[in-house]
């Protein structure tokens, strides 16, 4: 699987941005190679949005990036005053490879006001050279989720161009489940950490397009 | 060997155009004495960042190219698909190891 993550801040026109996100998702319904699409909105910082996409492979994602449908839709994120959103951070948008994926139950799909879950999202830059140690630690930590209730899935992914950059996401049923979870402490070798709680505001999934699902 | 490195940030959606522009730039570079090789590298960790590395025999070869009328043409081909002009930095090669061809 090939993951694309974009972190952005809304500048103005929230309604138009949300409408554009739904139009984007509608286009992905017709896009081969797209497996899942997820938008997260910040709880502490409601202007912050994280957009995560799971693709079959890089070629499918890059073909979509130059497709006429996406080129036409891109303008919906613009306005006469300029872009309605601003990308945040050096790896946004960024390409990521899943390192660990754990799943307890299929996450709900749809868009607000459906209950779609609460995400604990962390993006970290670790001390160069400490990547393997951090991955082993996080692999063990995510495996321990099995003993916990109220979560849908967990993901650890590594940037495909910056091995020291990792993202960790756990999607919980609701705030109560996230609050009851065993606390996660970042590895000691993390040099930069940006962590927050997010609401899932739009989620789509097409597991039948995933070769890994078809093999099971 | 002397290396000119162009750090580039693409305008979203121009992936095919940027590759075509660099192919055209490469054809111009290939006419210049002292040109060795050029390669366009796409950052593996995201869609928009590229590095264009041009190897020259020595600094004099690069300087002669910059003084020629082809330099602005190459810059225009490179910059046309970028969100801001490419940042050029220059390097002396101090160690080179060849592996399997």
Short mmCIF file of C-alpha atoms in Angstrom, two decimals:
data_model
loop_
_atom_site.label_atom_id
_atom_site.label_comp_id
_atom_site.label_asym_id
_atom_site.label_seq_id
_atom_site.Cartn_x
_atom_site.Cartn_y
_atom_site.Cartn_z
CA UNK A 1 0.00 0.00 0.00
CA UNK A 2 1.07 3.55 -0.74
CA UNK A 3 -0.11 6.30 1.60
CA UNK A 4 -0.41 10.02 0.88
CA UNK A 5 -0.81 12.43 3.76
CA UNK A 6 -1.56 16.14 3.52
CA UNK A 7 -1.67 18.38 6.59
CA UNK A 8 -3.32 21.72 5.99
CA UNK A 9 -4.77 24.72 7.77
CA UNK A 10 -8.03 26.29 6.65
CA UNK A 11 -7.60 29.96 5.87
CA UNK A 12 -11.23 30.95 5.13
CA UNK A 13 -14.49 29.62 3.62
CA UNK A 14 -14.79 26.45 5.70
CA UNK A 15 -18.09 25.49 4.05
CA UNK A 16 -16.57 25.60 0.57
CA UNK A 17 -13.55 23.61 1.74
CA UNK A 18 -15.75 20.87 3.21
CA UNK A 19 -17.82 20.82 0.01
CA UNK A 20 -14.62 20.48 -2.05
CA UNK A 21 -13.47 17.60 0.19
CA UNK A 22 -16.76 15.79 -0.42
CA UNK A 23 -16.46 16.40 -4.18
CA UNK A 24 -12.89 15.06 -4.01
CA UNK A 25 -14.13 11.96 -2.19
CA UNK A 26 -16.89 11.48 -4.78
CA UNK A 27 -14.27 11.53 -7.53
CA UNK A 28 -12.24 8.90 -5.65
CA UNK A 29 -15.28 6.62 -5.65
CA UNK A 30 -14.69 6.29 -9.39
CA UNK A 31 -10.88 6.09 -9.20
CA UNK A 32 -9.21 2.71 -9.66
CA UNK A 33 -6.44 1.98 -7.20
CA UNK A 34 -7.91 4.07 -4.36
CA UNK A 35 -8.50 1.89 -1.28
CA UNK A 36 -9.43 4.32 1.47
CA UNK A 37 -9.83 8.04 2.00
CA UNK A 38 -9.93 9.74 5.40
CA UNK A 39 -10.22 13.33 6.58
CA UNK A 40 -9.40 14.25 10.18
CA UNK A 41 -10.22 17.61 11.78
CA UNK A 42 -8.32 18.91 14.79
CA UNK A 43 -10.06 18.95 18.17
CA UNK A 44 -7.80 21.52 19.85
CA UNK A 45 -7.12 23.28 16.55
CA UNK A 46 -10.27 23.01 14.39
CA UNK A 47 -8.56 24.78 11.49
CA UNK A 48 -6.12 21.89 11.08
CA UNK A 49 -7.09 19.07 8.70
CA UNK A 50 -5.19 15.87 8.00
CA UNK A 51 -6.04 14.09 4.77
CA UNK A 52 -4.89 10.48 4.48
CA UNK A 53 -5.26 8.29 1.41
CA UNK A 54 -4.40 4.63 0.90
CA UNK A 55 -3.58 3.64 -2.67
CA UNK A 56 -2.77 0.28 -4.21
CA UNK A 57 0.58 1.69 -5.33
CA UNK A 58 2.43 4.89 -6.23
CA UNK A 59 1.59 4.60 -9.91
CA UNK A 60 -2.15 4.71 -9.18
CA UNK A 61 -1.74 7.80 -7.00
CA UNK A 62 0.46 9.60 -9.52
CA UNK A 63 -1.88 8.78 -12.39
CA UNK A 64 -4.69 10.37 -10.41
CA UNK A 65 -2.51 13.43 -9.74
CA UNK A 66 -2.33 14.29 -13.43
CA UNK A 67 -5.84 13.13 -14.37
CA UNK A 68 -8.22 15.64 -15.96
CA UNK A 69 -10.84 14.98 -13.26
CA UNK A 70 -8.49 15.96 -10.44
CA UNK A 71 -7.06 18.91 -12.35
CA UNK A 72 -10.58 20.27 -12.78
CA UNK A 73 -11.47 19.69 -9.14
CA UNK A 74 -8.29 21.27 -7.77
CA UNK A 75 -9.69 24.75 -8.48
CA UNK A 76 -12.43 24.18 -5.90
CA UNK A 77 -9.80 24.65 -3.20
CA UNK A 78 -8.96 28.08 -4.65
CA UNK A 79 -10.92 31.32 -4.55
CA UNK A 80 -10.59 34.79 -6.09
CA UNK A 81 -8.82 35.72 -2.82
CA UNK A 82 -6.31 32.89 -3.24
CA UNK A 83 -6.03 29.37 -1.81
CA UNK A 84 -8.53 28.52 0.91
CA UNK A 85 -6.06 26.19 2.62
CA UNK A 86 -2.33 26.18 3.30
CA UNK A 87 -0.22 23.03 3.49
CA UNK A 88 1.71 22.70 6.75
CA UNK A 89 5.11 21.13 7.33
CA UNK A 90 8.01 19.93 5.20
CA UNK A 91 6.41 16.59 4.25
CA UNK A 92 2.96 17.79 3.31
CA UNK A 93 1.86 16.38 1.04
CA UNK A 94 4.07 13.39 1.68
CA UNK A 95 4.42 9.80 0.53
CA UNK A 96 4.43 7.13 3.24
CA UNK A 97 4.84 3.36 3.46
CA UNK A 98 2.91 1.38 6.05
CA UNK A 99 5.23 -0.36 8.52
CA UNK A 100 2.62 -1.75 10.89
CA UNK A 101 -1.13 -1.96 10.33
CA UNK A 102 -3.40 -3.48 12.96
CA UNK A 103 -7.14 -3.75 12.64
CA UNK A 104 -9.77 -4.72 15.17
CA UNK A 105 -12.92 -3.89 13.23
CA UNK A 106 -13.84 -2.12 10.01
CA UNK A 107 -14.03 1.61 10.70
CA UNK A 108 -17.32 3.34 9.87
CA UNK A 109 -17.57 5.26 6.61
CA UNK A 110 -19.58 8.32 5.65
CA UNK A 111 -19.32 11.94 6.69
CA UNK A 112 -20.35 14.07 9.62
CA UNK A 113 -22.59 14.04 11.57
CA UNK A 114 -22.14 10.27 11.50
CA UNK A 115 -19.94 9.00 14.34
CA UNK A 116 -16.77 8.14 12.46
CA UNK A 117 -14.30 7.94 15.30
CA UNK A 118 -11.57 9.82 17.07
CA UNK A 119 -7.95 9.66 15.94
CA UNK A 120 -4.80 9.99 17.99
CA UNK A 121 -2.34 11.23 15.36
CA UNK A 122 1.37 11.73 15.91
CA UNK A 123 4.03 12.78 13.44
CA UNK A 124 7.58 12.41 14.63
CA UNK A 125 11.12 12.91 13.46
CA UNK A 126 13.43 10.51 15.25
CA UNK A 127 17.17 10.73 15.74
CA UNK A 128 18.70 9.60 12.42
CA UNK A 129 19.94 6.05 12.89
CA UNK A 130 17.34 5.22 15.55
CA UNK A 131 14.60 4.33 13.07
CA UNK A 132 14.75 0.55 13.51
CA UNK A 133 14.64 0.80 17.29
CA UNK A 134 11.62 3.10 17.18
CA UNK A 135 9.82 0.88 14.71
CA UNK A 136 10.37 -2.19 16.89
CA UNK A 137 9.07 -0.34 19.96
CA UNK A 138 6.00 0.95 18.13
CA UNK A 139 5.30 -2.43 16.59
CA UNK A 140 5.15 -3.90 20.09
CA UNK A 141 3.01 -1.02 21.37
CA UNK A 142 0.48 -1.37 18.56
CA UNK A 143 0.31 -5.14 19.10
CA UNK A 144 -0.74 -4.44 22.70
CA UNK A 145 -3.88 -2.72 21.44
CA UNK A 146 -5.36 -6.20 21.14
CA UNK A 147 -5.97 -6.14 24.86
CA UNK A 148 -7.93 -2.87 24.57
CA UNK A 149 -11.54 -2.20 23.59
CA UNK A 150 -13.01 0.53 21.44
CA UNK A 151 -10.52 0.94 18.62
CA UNK A 152 -10.82 0.28 14.89
CA UNK A 153 -7.29 0.32 13.52
CA UNK A 154 -3.75 1.49 14.11
CA UNK A 155 -1.05 2.50 11.67
CA UNK A 156 2.66 3.19 11.81
CA UNK A 157 4.05 4.56 8.55
CA UNK A 158 7.46 5.78 7.45
CA UNK A 159 8.09 8.55 4.96
CA UNK A 160 9.40 7.17 1.69
CA UNK A 161 11.98 9.93 1.31
CA UNK A 162 12.83 10.75 4.95
CA UNK A 163 13.36 7.50 6.89
CA UNK A 164 13.56 9.47 10.16
CA UNK A 165 9.97 10.68 9.72
CA UNK A 166 7.17 8.47 11.05
CA UNK A 167 3.44 8.83 11.59
CA UNK A 168 1.40 6.89 14.12
CA UNK A 169 -2.38 6.88 13.98
CA UNK A 170 -4.90 5.03 16.11
CA UNK A 171 -8.60 5.40 15.33
CA UNK A 172 -10.90 5.00 18.35
CA UNK A 173 -14.66 4.62 18.52
CA UNK A 174 -15.13 7.82 20.55
CA UNK A 175 -13.50 10.13 23.07
CA UNK A 176 -14.35 7.84 25.96
CA UNK A 177 -12.54 4.91 24.33
CA UNK A 178 -9.53 7.10 23.50
CA UNK A 179 -9.46 8.44 27.07
CA UNK A 180 -9.53 4.92 28.50
CA UNK A 181 -6.63 3.74 26.33
CA UNK A 182 -3.28 2.99 27.92
CA UNK A 183 -1.17 6.15 27.57
CA UNK A 184 1.29 6.29 24.67
CA UNK A 185 4.64 7.82 25.41
CA UNK A 186 6.83 8.85 22.49
CA UNK A 187 10.17 7.06 22.12
CA UNK A 188 13.10 8.82 23.75
CA UNK A 189 14.83 9.23 20.40
CA UNK A 190 12.06 11.44 19.02
CA UNK A 191 13.49 14.86 18.22
CA UNK A 192 10.35 16.55 16.95
CA UNK A 193 6.81 15.49 17.76
CA UNK A 194 3.50 16.89 16.66
CA UNK A 195 0.63 15.04 18.25
CA UNK A 196 -3.06 15.76 18.49
CA UNK A 197 -6.55 14.37 18.79
CA UNK A 198 -8.71 14.58 15.70
CA UNK A 199 -12.28 13.82 14.73
CA UNK A 200 -12.80 11.73 11.61
CA UNK A 201 -15.09 13.89 9.48
CA UNK A 202 -15.16 11.95 6.21
CA UNK A 203 -14.22 8.35 5.57
CA UNK A 204 -14.56 6.08 2.56
CA UNK A 205 -13.16 2.62 1.96
CA UNK A 206 -13.09 0.23 -0.95
CA UNK A 207 -11.46 -2.88 0.57
CA UNK A 208 -12.41 -4.95 -2.47
CA UNK A 209 -9.84 -2.93 -4.47
CA UNK A 210 -7.03 -3.88 -2.06
CA UNK A 211 -4.92 -6.79 -3.36
CA UNK A 212 -4.06 -7.69 0.26
CA UNK A 213 -7.77 -8.09 1.06
CA UNK A 214 -8.37 -10.16 -2.03
CA UNK A 215 -5.55 -12.52 -1.05
CA UNK A 216 -7.12 -13.24 2.36
CA UNK B 1 34.20 17.03 -11.64
CA UNK B 2 31.95 20.00 -10.87
CA UNK B 3 28.25 19.68 -10.11
CA UNK B 4 25.45 22.21 -10.48
CA UNK B 5 22.44 21.32 -8.40
CA UNK B 6 19.00 22.82 -8.98
CA UNK B 7 16.53 22.50 -6.10
CA UNK B 8 13.03 22.64 -7.50
CA UNK B 9 9.46 22.76 -6.21
CA UNK B 10 6.91 21.82 -8.83
CA UNK B 11 3.58 23.52 -9.46
CA UNK B 12 1.03 20.82 -8.49
CA UNK B 13 -0.19 18.79 -11.45
CA UNK B 14 2.84 19.46 -13.71
CA UNK B 15 4.61 16.11 -13.27
CA UNK B 16 4.57 15.16 -16.93
CA UNK B 17 5.43 18.69 -18.07
CA UNK B 18 8.39 18.98 -15.71
CA UNK B 19 9.90 15.73 -16.99
CA UNK B 20 9.45 16.90 -20.57
CA UNK B 21 11.03 20.29 -19.80
CA UNK B 22 14.10 18.64 -18.33
CA UNK B 23 14.44 16.33 -21.33
CA UNK B 24 14.49 19.41 -23.55
CA UNK B 25 16.98 21.11 -21.24
CA UNK B 26 19.18 18.01 -21.37
CA UNK B 27 19.26 18.13 -25.16
CA UNK B 28 20.59 21.69 -24.99
CA UNK B 29 23.13 20.85 -22.30
CA UNK B 30 24.45 17.96 -24.36
CA UNK B 31 25.74 20.41 -26.99
CA UNK B 32 28.10 22.09 -24.53
CA UNK B 33 31.77 21.14 -24.15
CA UNK B 34 32.53 19.76 -20.73
CA UNK B 35 28.98 18.58 -20.06
CA UNK B 36 29.07 15.08 -18.58
CA UNK B 37 25.63 14.08 -17.38
CA UNK B 38 22.35 15.44 -16.06
CA UNK B 39 19.78 13.66 -13.98
CA UNK B 40 16.40 14.66 -12.64
CA UNK B 41 15.66 13.22 -9.20
CA UNK B 42 12.17 13.15 -7.74
CA UNK B 43 11.99 13.27 -3.95
CA UNK B 44 10.62 9.86 -2.89
CA UNK B 45 8.87 11.28 0.16
CA UNK B 46 6.37 13.58 -1.54
CA UNK B 47 5.08 14.75 -4.89
CA UNK B 48 6.50 18.23 -5.43
CA UNK B 49 10.24 18.31 -4.79
CA UNK B 50 12.86 17.62 -7.44
CA UNK B 51 16.62 17.93 -7.70
CA UNK B 52 18.33 18.37 -11.06
CA UNK B 53 22.03 17.55 -10.96
CA UNK B 54 24.29 18.49 -13.85
CA UNK B 55 27.85 17.14 -13.92
CA UNK B 56 30.55 19.16 -15.67
CA UNK B 57 34.18 18.41 -16.40
CA UNK B 58 35.21 21.42 -14.29
CA UNK B 59 34.06 24.85 -13.16
CA UNK B 60 35.29 26.49 -16.35
CA UNK B 61 32.91 24.34 -18.40
CA UNK B 62 29.99 25.41 -16.19
CA UNK B 63 31.03 29.07 -16.36
CA UNK B 64 31.21 28.89 -20.16
CA UNK B 65 27.72 27.44 -20.25
CA UNK B 66 26.38 30.18 -17.95
CA UNK B 67 27.93 32.82 -20.22
CA UNK B 68 26.28 31.31 -23.30
CA UNK B 69 22.88 32.20 -24.73
CA UNK B 70 21.69 28.66 -23.89
CA UNK B 71 21.74 29.27 -20.14
CA UNK B 72 18.60 31.45 -20.05
CA UNK B 73 16.87 28.97 -22.35
CA UNK B 74 17.65 26.07 -20.01
CA UNK B 75 16.58 28.10 -16.97
CA UNK B 76 13.30 28.95 -18.67
CA UNK B 77 12.61 25.29 -19.45
CA UNK B 78 13.34 24.33 -15.85
CA UNK B 79 11.53 27.22 -14.17
CA UNK B 80 8.34 27.12 -16.25
CA UNK B 81 6.80 24.32 -14.16
CA UNK B 82 8.06 25.47 -10.75
CA UNK B 83 6.22 27.42 -8.08
CA UNK B 84 9.35 29.56 -7.66
CA UNK B 85 12.64 29.73 -9.58
CA UNK B 86 15.00 26.82 -8.94
CA UNK B 87 17.68 27.48 -6.34
CA UNK B 88 21.11 26.70 -7.80
CA UNK B 89 24.01 25.54 -5.65
CA UNK B 90 27.42 24.49 -6.91
CA UNK B 91 29.66 21.69 -5.68
CA UNK B 92 33.19 20.46 -6.22
CA UNK B 93 33.24 16.67 -6.37
CA UNK B 94 35.69 15.36 -3.75
CA UNK B 95 35.03 11.63 -3.87
CA UNK B 96 33.41 9.42 -6.46
CA UNK B 97 32.69 5.71 -6.24
CA UNK B 98 31.26 3.78 -9.15
CA UNK B 99 29.25 0.63 -8.65
CA UNK B 100 27.48 -1.75 -10.93
CA UNK B 101 26.53 -0.08 -14.19
#
